[in-house]
């Protein structure tokens, strides 16, 4: 049986890779995909703890996280389409109307 | 070494590689396909952790619905402009993420985590026990989630509608 630490370190690494994507990519769609990656890393932590503590609550929480992630993807992509229609770009650096 | 440990190592190497491809590939469609691979590998990890129902949902919801949505938007917008790559910014972001990974790993593997799992019962992770937990202890969050999904649907329709 794989120790719990391995799963936790793996999900920390996946989460950090998602953070890189959010920080440095200049394409809104890839930024949204990196956010999905980060959510999945957290889901992996939940499932690993659920197994090692033999509690079903972690798996139920993961189902809620999936529903929220689906809603987030839908709204995010609708905003991307709306922004692209107005500004003809997907670069978040170009979206600075609210910048002080 | 145990067979499950070897399987875990193989899957984690593939998972880290495909996640890096999501972040570092230039073509957006390639990023999306790498993300599908990563989500499948995470589903395999879920099945290894006695959560077959959640694994199936992962494949259906993520690799099915959400990825189709992403690919649809990519092909709908057809973004052709290539991003400029700035070395300084990439170095800064990668350094920040490395710091985050190191501190998270150090924090999570502090030795207090149970090394040996609690022995699970025969029905642990089956759809039956999952549904029982979902519809008794978590019935209020379940209903609130349905409201959230309704709001998301209405919001998406309003946002993506063409203005008259």
mmCIF file of C-alpha atoms in Angstrom:
data_model
loop_
_atom_site.group_PDB
_atom_site.id
_atom_site.type_symbol
_atom_site.label_atom_id
_atom_site.label_comp_id
_atom_site.label_asym_id
_atom_site.label_seq_id
_atom_site.Cartn_x
_atom_site.Cartn_y
_atom_site.Cartn_z
ATOM 1 C CA UNK A 1 0.000 0.000 0.000
ATOM 2 C CA UNK A 2 1.290 3.432 -0.928
ATOM 3 C CA UNK A 3 1.897 5.727 2.062
ATOM 4 C CA UNK A 4 -0.382 8.740 2.387
ATOM 5 C CA UNK A 5 2.565 11.147 2.130
ATOM 6 C CA UNK A 6 3.172 10.155 -1.493
ATOM 7 C CA UNK A 7 -0.321 11.201 -2.510
ATOM 8 C CA UNK A 8 -0.034 14.480 -0.599
ATOM 9 C CA UNK A 9 3.307 15.379 -2.197
ATOM 10 C CA UNK A 10 1.998 14.445 -5.656
ATOM 11 C CA UNK A 11 -1.020 16.696 -5.230
ATOM 12 C CA UNK A 12 1.186 19.535 -3.933
ATOM 13 C CA UNK A 13 3.304 19.245 -7.093
ATOM 14 C CA UNK A 14 0.235 19.219 -9.380
ATOM 15 C CA UNK A 15 -1.192 22.227 -7.535
ATOM 16 C CA UNK A 16 2.088 24.140 -7.981
ATOM 17 C CA UNK A 17 2.124 23.339 -11.707
ATOM 18 C CA UNK A 18 -1.384 24.789 -11.926
ATOM 19 C CA UNK A 19 -0.153 27.909 -10.102
ATOM 20 C CA UNK A 20 2.596 28.336 -12.722
ATOM 21 C CA UNK A 21 -0.051 28.220 -15.445
ATOM 22 C CA UNK A 22 -2.205 30.844 -13.761
ATOM 23 C CA UNK A 23 0.767 33.135 -13.105
ATOM 24 C CA UNK A 24 2.630 33.071 -16.397
ATOM 25 C CA UNK A 25 0.322 32.049 -19.247
ATOM 26 C CA UNK A 26 -1.162 34.860 -21.283
ATOM 27 C CA UNK A 27 -4.136 32.995 -22.692
ATOM 28 C CA UNK A 28 -7.367 33.049 -20.707
ATOM 29 C CA UNK A 29 -8.410 29.541 -21.789
ATOM 30 C CA UNK A 30 -5.137 28.013 -20.564
ATOM 31 C CA UNK A 31 -5.494 29.931 -17.295
ATOM 32 C CA UNK A 32 -8.932 28.331 -16.811
ATOM 33 C CA UNK A 33 -7.461 24.901 -17.604
ATOM 34 C CA UNK A 34 -4.735 25.465 -14.982
ATOM 35 C CA UNK A 35 -7.437 26.282 -12.434
ATOM 36 C CA UNK A 36 -9.103 22.940 -13.265
ATOM 37 C CA UNK A 37 -5.741 21.276 -12.644
ATOM 38 C CA UNK A 38 -5.460 22.923 -9.222
ATOM 39 C CA UNK A 39 -8.993 21.833 -8.292
ATOM 40 C CA UNK A 40 -8.101 18.274 -9.272
ATOM 41 C CA UNK A 41 -5.000 18.337 -7.083
ATOM 42 C CA UNK A 42 -7.184 19.288 -4.127
ATOM 43 C CA UNK A 43 -9.662 16.531 -5.022
ATOM 44 C CA UNK A 44 -6.814 14.024 -4.931
ATOM 45 C CA UNK A 45 -5.942 15.162 -1.404
ATOM 46 C CA UNK A 46 -9.560 14.744 -0.309
ATOM 47 C CA UNK A 47 -9.816 11.229 -1.756
ATOM 48 C CA UNK A 48 -6.479 10.163 -0.261
ATOM 49 C CA UNK A 49 -7.483 11.348 3.220
ATOM 50 C CA UNK A 50 -10.899 9.743 2.795
ATOM 51 C CA UNK A 51 -9.261 6.380 2.092
ATOM 52 C CA UNK A 52 -6.650 6.579 4.850
ATOM 53 C CA UNK A 53 -9.145 7.680 7.496
ATOM 54 C CA UNK A 54 -11.864 5.323 6.127
ATOM 55 C CA UNK A 55 -14.420 8.139 6.037
ATOM 56 C CA UNK A 56 -16.880 8.729 3.213
ATOM 57 C CA UNK A 57 -17.082 12.493 3.811
ATOM 58 C CA UNK A 58 -14.065 13.219 1.633
ATOM 59 C CA UNK A 59 -15.655 11.531 -1.376
ATOM 60 C CA UNK A 60 -18.904 13.482 -0.913
ATOM 61 C CA UNK A 61 -16.983 16.754 -0.738
ATOM 62 C CA UNK A 62 -15.194 15.824 -3.975
ATOM 63 C CA UNK A 63 -18.562 15.472 -5.704
ATOM 64 C CA UNK A 64 -19.481 18.994 -4.568
ATOM 65 C CA UNK A 65 -16.113 20.305 -5.765
ATOM 66 C CA UNK A 66 -16.795 18.744 -9.169
ATOM 67 C CA UNK A 67 -20.167 20.496 -9.392
ATOM 68 C CA UNK A 68 -18.605 23.826 -8.454
ATOM 69 C CA UNK A 69 -15.794 23.257 -10.973
ATOM 70 C CA UNK A 70 -18.325 22.592 -13.721
ATOM 71 C CA UNK A 71 -20.196 25.802 -12.861
ATOM 72 C CA UNK A 72 -16.909 27.712 -12.757
ATOM 73 C CA UNK A 73 -15.859 26.388 -16.180
ATOM 74 C CA UNK A 74 -19.219 27.288 -17.715
ATOM 75 C CA UNK A 75 -19.248 30.846 -16.358
ATOM 76 C CA UNK A 76 -15.540 31.374 -17.043
ATOM 77 C CA UNK A 77 -15.819 30.276 -20.668
ATOM 78 C CA UNK A 78 -18.936 32.429 -21.154
ATOM 79 C CA UNK A 79 -16.958 35.421 -19.858
ATOM 80 C CA UNK A 80 -14.066 34.497 -22.199
ATOM 81 C CA UNK A 81 -16.438 34.441 -25.190
ATOM 82 C CA UNK A 82 -17.955 37.771 -24.140
ATOM 83 C CA UNK A 83 -14.534 39.406 -23.653
ATOM 84 C CA UNK A 84 -13.248 38.060 -26.976
ATOM 85 C CA UNK A 85 -16.292 39.434 -28.744
ATOM 86 C CA UNK A 86 -15.632 42.931 -27.423
ATOM 87 C CA UNK A 87 -11.831 43.156 -27.427
ATOM 88 C CA UNK A 88 -10.703 40.553 -30.002
ATOM 89 C CA UNK A 89 -8.028 39.231 -27.650
ATOM 90 C CA UNK A 90 -7.542 36.509 -25.037
ATOM 91 C CA UNK A 91 -4.557 38.151 -23.362
ATOM 92 C CA UNK A 92 -5.313 38.983 -19.715
ATOM 93 C CA UNK A 93 -2.665 41.726 -19.847
ATOM 94 C CA UNK A 94 -4.813 43.617 -22.325
ATOM 95 C CA UNK A 95 -7.744 43.663 -19.910
ATOM 96 C CA UNK A 96 -6.778 46.602 -17.747
ATOM 97 C CA UNK A 97 -9.752 48.938 -17.757
ATOM 98 C CA UNK A 98 -10.086 48.556 -13.985
ATOM 99 C CA UNK A 99 -6.347 48.974 -13.386
ATOM 100 C CA UNK A 100 -5.447 51.871 -11.159
ATOM 101 C CA UNK B 1 8.387 -3.387 -3.946
ATOM 102 C CA UNK B 2 4.656 -3.751 -4.024
ATOM 103 C CA UNK B 3 2.811 -3.739 -7.364
ATOM 104 C CA UNK B 4 0.563 -0.871 -6.270
ATOM 105 C CA UNK B 5 3.604 1.260 -5.406
ATOM 106 C CA UNK B 6 5.106 0.668 -8.865
ATOM 107 C CA UNK B 7 1.753 1.553 -10.461
ATOM 108 C CA UNK B 8 1.615 4.696 -8.327
ATOM 109 C CA UNK B 9 5.099 5.762 -9.468
ATOM 110 C CA UNK B 10 4.260 5.194 -13.152
ATOM 111 C CA UNK B 11 1.014 7.146 -12.869
ATOM 112 C CA UNK B 12 2.604 10.027 -10.936
ATOM 113 C CA UNK B 13 5.410 10.446 -13.486
ATOM 114 C CA UNK B 14 2.881 10.474 -16.342
ATOM 115 C CA UNK B 15 0.618 12.834 -14.387
ATOM 116 C CA UNK B 16 3.373 15.361 -13.676
ATOM 117 C CA UNK B 17 4.507 15.197 -17.317
ATOM 118 C CA UNK B 18 1.015 15.774 -18.705
ATOM 119 C CA UNK B 19 0.380 18.607 -16.211
ATOM 120 C CA UNK B 20 3.608 20.277 -17.317
ATOM 121 C CA UNK B 21 2.452 19.887 -20.920
ATOM 122 C CA UNK B 22 -0.821 21.648 -20.042
ATOM 123 C CA UNK B 23 1.154 24.619 -18.780
ATOM 124 C CA UNK B 24 4.084 24.754 -21.200
ATOM 125 C CA UNK B 25 2.744 23.815 -24.655
ATOM 126 C CA UNK B 26 2.147 26.720 -27.024
ATOM 127 C CA UNK B 27 -0.868 25.348 -28.924
ATOM 128 C CA UNK B 28 -4.098 25.636 -26.926
ATOM 129 C CA UNK B 29 -5.610 22.461 -28.417
ATOM 130 C CA UNK B 30 -2.525 20.481 -27.362
ATOM 131 C CA UNK B 31 -2.913 21.904 -23.841
ATOM 132 C CA UNK B 32 -6.525 20.709 -23.737
ATOM 133 C CA UNK B 33 -5.573 17.207 -24.895
ATOM 134 C CA UNK B 34 -2.804 17.016 -22.267
ATOM 135 C CA UNK B 35 -5.394 18.055 -19.673
ATOM 136 C CA UNK B 36 -7.634 15.139 -20.748
ATOM 137 C CA UNK B 37 -4.712 12.748 -20.144
ATOM 138 C CA UNK B 38 -4.051 14.279 -16.715
ATOM 139 C CA UNK B 39 -7.717 13.973 -15.710
ATOM 140 C CA UNK B 40 -7.810 10.308 -16.778
ATOM 141 C CA UNK B 41 -4.692 9.560 -14.719
ATOM 142 C CA UNK B 42 -6.249 11.232 -11.675
ATOM 143 C CA UNK B 43 -9.354 9.070 -12.210
ATOM 144 C CA UNK B 44 -7.107 5.971 -12.102
ATOM 145 C CA UNK B 45 -5.643 7.227 -8.815
ATOM 146 C CA UNK B 46 -9.188 7.621 -7.458
ATOM 147 C CA UNK B 47 -9.966 4.003 -8.349
ATOM 148 C CA UNK B 48 -6.732 2.904 -6.648
ATOM 149 C CA UNK B 49 -7.915 4.743 -3.510
ATOM 150 C CA UNK B 50 -11.190 2.754 -3.284
ATOM 151 C CA UNK B 51 -13.314 5.528 -4.807
ATOM 152 C CA UNK B 52 -14.602 3.903 -8.015
ATOM 153 C CA UNK B 53 -17.771 5.992 -8.125
ATOM 154 C CA UNK B 54 -15.842 9.259 -7.909
ATOM 155 C CA UNK B 55 -13.429 7.963 -10.555
ATOM 156 C CA UNK B 56 -16.274 7.251 -12.968
ATOM 157 C CA UNK B 57 -17.754 10.688 -12.257
ATOM 158 C CA UNK B 58 -14.342 12.234 -12.884
ATOM 159 C CA UNK B 59 -14.174 10.667 -16.349
ATOM 160 C CA UNK B 60 -17.789 11.546 -17.169
ATOM 161 C CA UNK B 61 -17.856 15.104 -15.835
ATOM 162 C CA UNK B 62 -14.291 16.305 -16.396
ATOM 163 C CA UNK B 63 -12.944 14.333 -19.337
ATOM 164 C CA UNK B 64 -16.409 14.278 -20.898
ATOM 165 C CA UNK B 65 -18.432 17.404 -20.278
ATOM 166 C CA UNK B 66 -15.935 20.044 -19.194
ATOM 167 C CA UNK B 67 -13.292 19.166 -21.793
ATOM 168 C CA UNK B 68 -15.860 19.167 -24.590
ATOM 169 C CA UNK B 69 -16.864 22.643 -23.418
ATOM 170 C CA UNK B 70 -13.231 23.798 -23.454
ATOM 171 C CA UNK B 71 -12.576 22.364 -26.916
ATOM 172 C CA UNK B 72 -15.812 23.884 -28.193
ATOM 173 C CA UNK B 73 -14.782 27.342 -26.992
ATOM 174 C CA UNK B 74 -11.249 26.918 -28.418
ATOM 175 C CA UNK B 75 -12.608 26.001 -31.833
ATOM 176 C CA UNK B 76 -15.328 28.663 -31.615
ATOM 177 C CA UNK B 77 -12.867 31.476 -30.920
ATOM 178 C CA UNK B 78 -9.958 30.036 -32.920
ATOM 179 C CA UNK B 79 -7.300 32.122 -31.153
ATOM 180 C CA UNK B 80 -4.428 32.353 -33.623
ATOM 181 C CA UNK B 81 -2.323 35.088 -32.039
ATOM 182 C CA UNK B 82 0.735 33.446 -30.464
ATOM 183 C CA UNK B 83 1.628 34.601 -26.986
ATOM 184 C CA UNK B 84 4.869 36.454 -26.536
ATOM 185 C CA UNK B 85 7.152 34.520 -24.212
ATOM 186 C CA UNK B 86 8.922 36.620 -21.622
ATOM 187 C CA UNK B 87 11.779 34.798 -19.919
ATOM 188 C CA UNK B 88 11.848 36.937 -16.785
ATOM 189 C CA UNK B 89 8.151 36.447 -16.111
ATOM 190 C CA UNK B 90 8.377 32.681 -16.648
ATOM 191 C CA UNK B 91 11.361 32.456 -14.309
ATOM 192 C CA UNK B 92 9.571 34.469 -11.649
ATOM 193 C CA UNK B 93 6.395 32.379 -11.884
ATOM 194 C CA UNK B 94 8.259 29.078 -11.825
ATOM 195 C CA UNK B 95 10.324 30.158 -8.810
ATOM 196 C CA UNK B 96 7.179 31.178 -6.925
ATOM 197 C CA UNK B 97 5.516 27.849 -7.754
ATOM 198 C CA UNK B 98 8.617 25.864 -6.721
ATOM 199 C CA UNK B 99 8.615 27.676 -3.378
ATOM 200 C CA UNK B 100 4.914 26.880 -2.980
ATOM 201 C CA UNK B 101 5.424 23.194 -3.832
ATOM 202 C CA UNK B 102 8.345 22.871 -1.412
ATOM 203 C CA UNK B 103 6.473 24.484 1.473
ATOM 204 C CA UNK B 104 3.263 22.553 0.770
ATOM 205 C CA UNK B 105 5.133 19.244 0.587
ATOM 206 C CA UNK B 106 7.033 20.000 3.794
ATOM 207 C CA UNK B 107 3.809 20.986 5.532
ATOM 208 C CA UNK B 108 1.795 18.002 4.327
ATOM 209 C CA UNK B 109 4.404 15.308 4.971
ATOM 210 C CA UNK B 110 5.131 16.296 8.562
ATOM 211 C CA UNK B 111 4.963 12.721 9.773
ATOM 212 C CA UNK B 112 1.607 13.108 11.481
ATOM 213 C CA UNK B 113 -0.237 11.587 8.547
ATOM 214 C CA UNK B 114 -1.191 7.971 9.174
ATOM 215 C CA UNK B 115 1.252 5.720 7.338
ATOM 216 C CA UNK B 116 -1.012 2.690 7.390
ATOM 217 C CA UNK B 117 -4.602 3.180 6.279
ATOM 218 C CA UNK B 118 -7.543 2.250 8.418
ATOM 219 C CA UNK B 119 -8.766 -1.075 7.054
ATOM 220 C CA UNK B 120 -11.752 -0.289 4.924
ATOM 221 C CA UNK B 121 -14.899 -2.317 5.005
ATOM 222 C CA UNK B 122 -16.008 -4.284 1.958
ATOM 223 C CA UNK B 123 -18.536 -1.667 0.854
ATOM 224 C CA UNK B 124 -16.276 1.369 1.345
ATOM 225 C CA UNK B 125 -16.533 3.726 -1.649
ATOM 226 C CA UNK B 126 -19.350 1.831 -3.322
ATOM 227 C CA UNK B 127 -22.120 3.906 -4.941
ATOM 228 C CA UNK B 128 -24.469 2.717 -2.203
ATOM 229 C CA UNK B 129 -22.468 4.092 0.730
ATOM 230 C CA UNK B 130 -21.677 7.249 -1.218
ATOM 231 C CA UNK B 131 -25.359 7.885 -1.929
ATOM 232 C CA UNK B 132 -26.298 7.136 1.663
ATOM 233 C CA UNK B 133 -23.832 9.742 2.887
ATOM 234 C CA UNK B 134 -24.845 12.222 0.189
ATOM 235 C CA UNK B 135 -28.570 12.031 0.866
ATOM 236 C CA UNK B 136 -28.495 11.919 4.670
ATOM 237 C CA UNK B 137 -25.613 13.962 6.111
ATOM 238 C CA UNK B 138 -25.113 16.222 3.110
ATOM 239 C CA UNK B 139 -28.635 16.714 1.815
ATOM 240 C CA UNK B 140 -28.701 20.503 2.402
ATOM 241 C CA UNK B 141 -25.408 21.168 0.521
ATOM 242 C CA UNK B 142 -26.737 18.878 -2.214
ATOM 243 C CA UNK B 143 -29.840 21.036 -2.674
ATOM 244 C CA UNK B 144 -27.777 24.226 -2.570
ATOM 245 C CA UNK B 145 -25.546 22.760 -5.302
ATOM 246 C CA UNK B 146 -28.573 22.334 -7.537
ATOM 247 C CA UNK B 147 -29.407 26.032 -7.059
ATOM 248 C CA UNK B 148 -25.777 26.887 -7.879
ATOM 249 C CA UNK B 149 -25.951 24.917 -11.118
ATOM 250 C CA UNK B 150 -29.200 26.665 -12.074
ATOM 251 C CA UNK B 151 -27.575 30.062 -11.469
ATOM 252 C CA UNK B 152 -24.576 28.989 -13.551
ATOM 253 C CA UNK B 153 -26.779 27.936 -16.463
ATOM 254 C CA UNK B 154 -28.699 31.226 -16.446
ATOM 255 C CA UNK B 155 -25.485 33.218 -16.091
ATOM 256 C CA UNK B 156 -23.840 31.422 -19.008
ATOM 257 C CA UNK B 157 -26.836 31.999 -21.263
ATOM 258 C CA UNK B 158 -26.993 35.698 -20.367
ATOM 259 C CA UNK B 159 -23.227 36.224 -20.749
ATOM 260 C CA UNK B 160 -22.789 34.410 -24.054
ATOM 261 C CA UNK B 161 -25.928 35.760 -25.697
ATOM 262 C CA UNK B 162 -25.297 38.018 -28.667
ATOM 263 C CA UNK B 163 -26.351 41.564 -27.947
ATOM 264 C CA UNK B 164 -29.227 42.835 -30.086
#
